[in-house]
Amino acid sequence: MMLHQKTLAAVFVLLLTVSNFGSAQSTNRAEQTPPTWQPNTDVEVFWMAYTQSKGGLTWGRSAQYPEYNLVKEGDTFMVELSQGPCLMEFFHSRWRRANDVRRWDDSINEYGGCPFVFD
């Protein structure tokens, strides 16, 4: 069942990417509509759809945070901890869990490395 959900989620991201491809070149990234959280959605697939709606991950995925003086408001970064990934968003001069900025669902802060990003 879990493999089926991940396959459907991957198809969703692919369709989102294809449907936005033509408009991405002529549309300002702020004008693109981010996806809406749906219960039982694969969190990482949702994060990638969200960042894709903003033009993609600004700083990629890494265990090391980007250099502070290069980061801008609204930038995104997938921090990789030993417990798993967590999507971060630069908001009001510091990195925050994207879910703390966007408030999709409280359960997202329990996923992967999210409970541990501030340890």
CSV table of N, CA and C in Angstrom, one decimal:
chain,number,residue,atom,x,y,z
A,1,MET,N,0.8,-1.2,0.0
A,1,MET,CA,0.0,0.0,0.0
A,1,MET,C,0.9,1.3,0.0
A,2,MET,N,2.0,1.3,0.8
A,2,MET,CA,2.8,2.4,0.9
A,2,MET,C,3.5,2.7,-0.4
A,3,LEU,N,3.9,1.7,-1.1
A,3,LEU,CA,4.6,1.9,-2.4
A,3,LEU,C,3.6,2.5,-3.4
A,4,HIS,N,2.3,2.0,-3.4
A,4,HIS,CA,1.3,2.6,-4.2
A,4,HIS,C,1.1,4.1,-3.9
A,5,GLN,N,1.1,4.5,-2.7
A,5,GLN,CA,0.9,5.9,-2.3
A,5,GLN,C,2.1,6.7,-2.8
A,6,LYS,N,3.3,6.2,-2.7
A,6,LYS,CA,4.5,6.9,-3.1
A,6,LYS,C,4.5,7.0,-4.7
A,7,THR,N,4.0,6.0,-5.4
A,7,THR,CA,3.9,6.1,-6.8
A,7,THR,C,2.9,7.1,-7.2
A,8,LEU,N,1.8,7.2,-6.6
A,8,LEU,CA,0.8,8.2,-6.9
A,8,LEU,C,1.3,9.6,-6.6
A,9,ALA,N,2.1,9.7,-5.5
A,9,ALA,CA,2.6,11.0,-5.1
A,9,ALA,C,3.7,11.5,-6.1
A,10,ALA,N,4.5,10.5,-6.6
A,10,ALA,CA,5.5,10.9,-7.6
A,10,ALA,C,4.8,11.3,-8.9
A,11,VAL,N,3.7,10.7,-9.3
A,11,VAL,CA,3.0,11.0,-10.5
A,11,VAL,C,2.4,12.4,-10.3
A,12,PHE,N,1.9,12.8,-9.1
A,12,PHE,CA,1.4,14.1,-8.8
A,12,PHE,C,2.5,15.1,-9.0
A,13,VAL,N,3.7,14.9,-8.5
A,13,VAL,CA,4.8,15.9,-8.6
A,13,VAL,C,5.1,16.0,-10.1
A,14,LEU,N,5.2,14.9,-10.8
A,14,LEU,CA,5.5,15.0,-12.2
A,14,LEU,C,4.4,15.8,-13.0
A,15,LEU,N,3.2,15.5,-12.7
A,15,LEU,CA,2.1,16.3,-13.4
A,15,LEU,C,2.2,17.8,-13.0
A,16,LEU,N,2.5,18.1,-11.8
A,16,LEU,CA,2.6,19.5,-11.3
A,16,LEU,C,3.7,20.1,-12.1
A,17,THR,N,4.9,19.4,-12.2
A,17,THR,CA,6.0,20.0,-12.9
A,17,THR,C,5.7,20.2,-14.4
A,18,VAL,N,5.1,19.2,-15.0
A,18,VAL,CA,4.8,19.4,-16.4
A,18,VAL,C,3.8,20.5,-16.7
A,19,SER,N,2.7,20.6,-15.8
A,19,SER,CA,1.7,21.6,-16.0
A,19,SER,C,2.2,23.0,-15.8
A,20,ASN,N,3.3,23.1,-14.9
A,20,ASN,CA,3.8,24.4,-14.7
A,20,ASN,C,5.0,24.8,-15.6
A,21,PHE,N,5.5,23.8,-16.4
A,21,PHE,CA,6.7,24.1,-17.2
A,21,PHE,C,6.5,25.2,-18.2
A,22,GLY,N,5.4,25.2,-18.9
A,22,GLY,CA,5.2,26.3,-19.9
A,22,GLY,C,5.0,27.6,-19.3
A,23,SER,N,4.3,27.7,-18.2
A,23,SER,CA,4.0,29.0,-17.5
A,23,SER,C,5.2,29.5,-16.7
A,24,ALA,N,6.1,28.6,-16.3
A,24,ALA,CA,7.2,29.0,-15.4
A,24,ALA,C,8.1,30.0,-16.0
A,25,GLN,N,8.2,29.9,-17.3
A,25,GLN,CA,9.1,30.9,-18.0
A,25,GLN,C,8.5,32.2,-18.1
A,26,SER,N,7.2,32.3,-18.1
A,26,SER,CA,6.6,33.6,-18.3
A,26,SER,C,5.9,34.2,-17.0
A,27,THR,N,6.0,33.4,-16.0
A,27,THR,CA,5.3,33.8,-14.7
A,27,THR,C,6.3,34.0,-13.6
A,28,ASN,N,6.1,35.1,-12.9
A,28,ASN,CA,6.9,35.4,-11.7
A,28,ASN,C,6.7,34.3,-10.7
A,29,ARG,N,7.8,33.9,-10.0
A,29,ARG,CA,7.7,32.8,-9.1
A,29,ARG,C,6.7,33.1,-8.0
A,30,ALA,N,6.5,34.3,-7.6
A,30,ALA,CA,5.5,34.7,-6.6
A,30,ALA,C,4.1,34.5,-7.1
A,31,GLU,N,3.9,34.4,-8.4
A,31,GLU,CA,2.5,34.3,-8.9
A,31,GLU,C,2.1,32.9,-9.0
A,32,GLN,N,3.0,31.9,-8.8
A,32,GLN,CA,2.6,30.5,-8.9
A,32,GLN,C,1.9,30.1,-7.6
A,33,THR,N,0.8,29.3,-7.8
A,33,THR,CA,0.0,28.9,-6.6
A,33,THR,C,0.7,27.6,-6.0
A,34,PRO,N,1.1,27.7,-4.7
A,34,PRO,CA,1.6,26.5,-4.0
A,34,PRO,C,0.5,25.5,-3.8
A,35,PRO,N,1.0,24.2,-3.7
A,35,PRO,CA,0.0,23.2,-3.5
A,35,PRO,C,-0.6,23.3,-2.1
A,36,THR,N,-1.8,22.7,-1.9
A,36,THR,CA,-2.5,22.6,-0.6
A,36,THR,C,-2.2,21.3,0.0
A,37,TRP,N,-1.9,21.3,1.3
A,37,TRP,CA,-1.6,20.0,2.1
A,37,TRP,C,-2.9,19.2,2.1
A,38,GLN,N,-2.8,17.9,1.8
A,38,GLN,CA,-3.9,16.9,1.9
A,38,GLN,C,-3.4,15.8,2.9
A,39,PRO,N,-4.3,15.5,3.9
A,39,PRO,CA,-3.9,14.4,4.8
A,39,PRO,C,-3.5,13.1,4.0
A,40,ASN,N,-2.6,12.4,4.6
A,40,ASN,CA,-2.0,11.2,4.0
A,40,ASN,C,-1.2,11.4,2.8
A,41,THR,N,-0.8,12.6,2.5
A,41,THR,CA,0.2,12.9,1.5
A,41,THR,C,1.6,12.6,1.9
A,42,ASP,N,2.4,12.0,1.1
A,42,ASP,CA,3.8,11.8,1.4
A,42,ASP,C,4.4,13.2,1.6
A,43,VAL,N,5.0,13.4,2.8
A,43,VAL,CA,5.5,14.7,3.2
A,43,VAL,C,6.6,15.2,2.2
A,44,GLU,N,7.6,14.3,1.9
A,44,GLU,CA,8.7,14.8,1.0
A,44,GLU,C,8.2,15.1,-0.4
A,45,VAL,N,7.2,14.4,-0.9
A,45,VAL,CA,6.7,14.7,-2.2
A,45,VAL,C,5.9,16.0,-2.1
A,46,PHE,N,5.2,16.3,-1.0
A,46,PHE,CA,4.5,17.6,-0.8
A,46,PHE,C,5.6,18.7,-0.8
A,47,TRP,N,6.6,18.5,0.0
A,47,TRP,CA,7.7,19.5,0.1
A,47,TRP,C,8.3,19.9,-1.3
A,48,MET,N,8.5,18.9,-2.1
A,48,MET,CA,9.1,19.1,-3.4
A,48,MET,C,8.1,19.8,-4.3
A,49,ALA,N,6.8,19.5,-4.2
A,49,ALA,CA,5.8,20.2,-5.0
A,49,ALA,C,5.7,21.7,-4.5
A,50,TYR,N,5.8,21.9,-3.2
A,50,TYR,CA,5.8,23.3,-2.7
A,50,TYR,C,7.0,24.1,-3.2
A,51,THR,N,8.2,23.5,-3.1
A,51,THR,CA,9.4,24.2,-3.5
A,51,THR,C,9.4,24.4,-5.0
A,52,GLN,N,8.8,23.5,-5.8
A,52,GLN,CA,8.7,23.6,-7.2
A,52,GLN,C,7.8,24.8,-7.6
A,53,SER,N,6.8,25.0,-6.8
A,53,SER,CA,5.9,26.1,-7.0
A,53,SER,C,6.6,27.5,-6.8
A,54,LYS,N,7.7,27.4,-6.0
A,54,LYS,CA,8.5,28.6,-5.8
A,54,LYS,C,9.7,28.7,-6.6
A,55,GLY,N,9.8,27.8,-7.6
A,55,GLY,CA,11.0,27.8,-8.5
A,55,GLY,C,12.0,26.8,-8.1
A,56,GLY,N,11.8,25.9,-7.2
A,56,GLY,CA,12.7,24.8,-6.8
A,56,GLY,C,13.4,25.1,-5.5
A,57,LEU,N,14.1,24.1,-5.0
A,57,LEU,CA,14.9,24.3,-3.7
A,57,LEU,C,16.0,25.4,-4.0
A,58,THR,N,16.0,26.4,-3.2
A,58,THR,CA,17.0,27.4,-3.4
A,58,THR,C,18.4,27.0,-3.2
A,59,TRP,N,18.6,26.2,-2.1
A,59,TRP,CA,19.9,25.8,-1.7
A,59,TRP,C,20.1,24.2,-1.7
A,60,GLY,N,19.2,23.5,-2.3
A,60,GLY,CA,19.4,22.1,-2.4
A,60,GLY,C,19.2,21.3,-1.1
A,61,ARG,N,19.9,20.2,-1.0
A,61,ARG,CA,19.8,19.3,0.2
A,61,ARG,C,21.2,19.1,0.7
A,62,SER,N,21.4,19.2,2.0
A,62,SER,CA,22.7,19.1,2.6
A,62,SER,C,22.6,19.0,4.2
A,63,ALA,N,23.6,18.5,4.8
A,63,ALA,CA,23.7,18.6,6.3
A,63,ALA,C,24.2,19.9,6.7
A,64,GLN,N,24.8,20.7,5.8
A,64,GLN,CA,25.4,22.0,6.1
A,64,GLN,C,24.5,23.1,5.6
A,65,TYR,N,24.2,24.0,6.5
A,65,TYR,CA,23.4,25.2,6.1
A,65,TYR,C,24.2,26.1,5.2
A,66,PRO,N,23.5,26.8,4.3
A,66,PRO,CA,24.1,27.7,3.4
A,66,PRO,C,24.7,28.9,4.2
A,67,GLU,N,25.7,29.5,3.6
A,67,GLU,CA,26.4,30.7,4.2
A,67,GLU,C,25.3,31.8,4.5
A,68,TYR,N,25.2,32.2,5.7
A,68,TYR,CA,24.2,33.1,6.2
A,68,TYR,C,24.1,34.4,5.3
A,69,ASN,N,25.2,35.0,5.0
A,69,ASN,CA,25.1,36.3,4.3
A,69,ASN,C,24.7,36.1,2.8
A,70,LEU,N,24.6,34.9,2.3
A,70,LEU,CA,24.1,34.7,0.9
A,70,LEU,C,22.6,34.4,0.8
A,71,VAL,N,22.0,34.1,2.0
A,71,VAL,CA,20.6,33.7,2.0
A,71,VAL,C,19.7,34.9,2.0
A,72,LYS,N,18.5,34.7,1.3
A,72,LYS,CA,17.5,35.8,1.2
A,72,LYS,C,16.2,35.3,1.7
A,73,GLU,N,15.4,36.2,2.1
A,73,GLU,CA,14.0,36.0,2.6
A,73,GLU,C,13.3,35.1,1.6
A,74,GLY,N,12.7,34.0,2.1
A,74,GLY,CA,11.9,33.1,1.3
A,74,GLY,C,12.7,31.9,0.7
A,75,ASP,N,14.0,31.9,0.8
A,75,ASP,CA,14.8,30.8,0.3
A,75,ASP,C,14.4,29.5,1.0
A,76,THR,N,14.6,28.4,0.3
A,76,THR,CA,14.3,27.1,0.9
A,76,THR,C,15.5,26.2,0.8
A,77,PHE,N,15.6,25.3,1.8
A,77,PHE,CA,16.7,24.4,1.9
A,77,PHE,C,16.2,23.1,2.6
A,78,MET,N,16.7,22.0,2.1
A,78,MET,CA,16.3,20.7,2.7
A,78,MET,C,17.5,20.2,3.6
A,79,VAL,N,17.4,20.4,4.9
A,79,VAL,CA,18.5,20.0,5.8
A,79,VAL,C,18.4,18.4,5.9
A,80,GLU,N,19.6,17.8,5.9
A,80,GLU,CA,19.6,16.3,6.0
A,80,GLU,C,20.3,16.0,7.3
A,81,LEU,N,19.5,15.5,8.2
A,81,LEU,CA,20.0,15.0,9.5
A,81,LEU,C,20.0,13.5,9.5
A,82,SER,N,20.6,12.9,10.5
A,82,SER,CA,20.7,11.5,10.6
A,82,SER,C,19.3,10.9,10.8
A,83,GLN,N,18.4,11.7,11.4
A,83,GLN,CA,17.0,11.2,11.6
A,83,GLN,C,16.1,11.3,10.3
A,84,GLY,N,16.6,12.1,9.3
A,84,GLY,CA,15.9,12.3,8.1
A,84,GLY,C,15.9,13.8,7.7
A,85,PRO,N,15.2,14.1,6.6
A,85,PRO,CA,15.2,15.4,6.0
A,85,PRO,C,14.2,16.3,6.7
A,86,CYS,N,14.4,17.6,6.6
A,86,CYS,CA,13.4,18.6,7.0
A,86,CYS,C,13.5,19.8,6.1
A,87,LEU,N,12.4,20.2,5.6
A,87,LEU,CA,12.3,21.4,4.7
A,87,LEU,C,12.4,22.7,5.6
A,88,MET,N,13.4,23.5,5.3
A,88,MET,CA,13.6,24.8,6.0
A,88,MET,C,13.3,25.9,5.0
A,89,GLU,N,12.8,27.0,5.6
A,89,GLU,CA,12.5,28.2,4.8
A,89,GLU,C,13.1,29.4,5.6
A,90,PHE,N,13.8,30.3,4.9
A,90,PHE,CA,14.4,31.5,5.5
A,90,PHE,C,13.3,32.5,5.7
A,91,PHE,N,13.0,32.9,6.9
A,91,PHE,CA,11.9,33.8,7.2
A,91,PHE,C,12.2,34.7,8.4
A,92,HIS,N,12.1,36.0,8.2
A,92,HIS,CA,12.4,37.0,9.2
A,92,HIS,C,13.8,36.8,9.7
A,93,SER,N,14.8,36.7,8.8
A,93,SER,CA,16.2,36.7,9.2
A,93,SER,C,16.7,35.4,9.8
A,94,ARG,N,16.0,34.3,9.7
A,94,ARG,CA,16.6,33.1,10.2
A,94,ARG,C,15.9,31.9,9.5
A,95,TRP,N,16.6,30.7,9.6
A,95,TRP,CA,16.0,29.5,9.1
A,95,TRP,C,15.0,29.0,10.0
A,96,ARG,N,13.8,28.6,9.5
A,96,ARG,CA,12.7,28.0,10.3
A,96,ARG,C,12.2,26.8,9.5
A,97,ARG,N,11.6,25.9,10.3
A,97,ARG,CA,11.0,24.8,9.6
A,97,ARG,C,9.9,25.4,8.7
A,98,ALA,N,9.8,24.9,7.5
A,98,ALA,CA,8.8,25.5,6.5
A,98,ALA,C,7.4,25.3,7.1
A,99,ASN,N,7.1,24.3,7.8
A,99,ASN,CA,5.8,24.1,8.4
A,99,ASN,C,5.5,25.2,9.5
A,100,ASP,N,6.5,25.7,10.1
A,100,ASP,CA,6.3,26.7,11.1
A,100,ASP,C,6.0,28.0,10.4
A,101,VAL,N,6.5,28.2,9.2
A,101,VAL,CA,6.2,29.4,8.5
A,101,VAL,C,4.8,29.3,7.8
A,102,ARG,N,4.5,28.2,7.2
A,102,ARG,CA,3.3,28.0,6.4
A,102,ARG,C,2.2,27.3,7.1
A,103,ARG,N,2.4,26.6,8.2
A,103,ARG,CA,1.4,26.0,9.1
A,103,ARG,C,0.5,25.1,8.3
A,104,TRP,N,1.1,24.1,7.6
A,104,TRP,CA,0.3,23.1,6.8
A,104,TRP,C,-0.4,22.2,7.7
A,105,ASP,N,0.3,21.5,8.6
A,105,ASP,CA,-0.3,20.5,9.5
A,105,ASP,C,0.8,20.3,10.7
A,106,ASP,N,0.3,20.2,11.9
A,106,ASP,CA,1.2,20.0,13.0
A,106,ASP,C,2.0,18.7,12.9
A,107,SER,N,1.4,17.7,12.3
A,107,SER,CA,2.1,16.4,12.1
A,107,SER,C,3.4,16.5,11.3
A,108,ILE,N,3.5,17.5,10.4
A,108,ILE,CA,4.7,17.6,9.6
A,108,ILE,C,5.9,17.9,10.4
A,109,ASN,N,5.8,18.6,11.5
A,109,ASN,CA,7.0,18.8,12.3
A,109,ASN,C,7.5,17.6,13.1
A,110,GLU,N,6.7,16.5,13.0
A,110,GLU,CA,7.2,15.2,13.6
A,110,GLU,C,7.8,14.3,12.5
A,111,TYR,N,7.9,14.7,11.3
A,111,TYR,CA,8.4,13.9,10.2
A,111,TYR,C,10.0,14.0,10.1
A,112,GLY,N,10.6,12.9,9.8
A,112,GLY,CA,12.1,12.9,9.6
A,112,GLY,C,12.9,13.6,10.6
A,113,GLY,N,13.7,14.6,10.1
A,113,GLY,CA,14.6,15.3,11.0
A,113,GLY,C,13.9,16.6,11.6
A,114,CYS,N,12.7,16.9,11.3
A,114,CYS,CA,12.1,18.1,11.8
A,114,CYS,C,12.1,18.3,13.3
A,115,PRO,N,11.8,17.2,14.1
A,115,PRO,CA,11.8,17.4,15.5
A,115,PRO,C,13.2,17.8,16.1
A,116,PHE,N,14.3,17.5,15.3
A,116,PHE,CA,15.6,17.6,15.8
A,116,PHE,C,16.4,18.8,15.2
A,117,VAL,N,15.8,19.6,14.3
A,117,VAL,CA,16.6,20.7,13.6
A,117,VAL,C,17.2,21.7,14.6
A,118,PHE,N,16.6,21.9,15.7
A,118,PHE,CA,17.1,22.9,16.7
A,118,PHE,C,17.9,22.3,17.8
A,119,ASP,N,18.2,21.0,17.8
A,119,ASP,CA,19.0,20.4,18.9
A,119,ASP,C,20.4,20.8,18.8
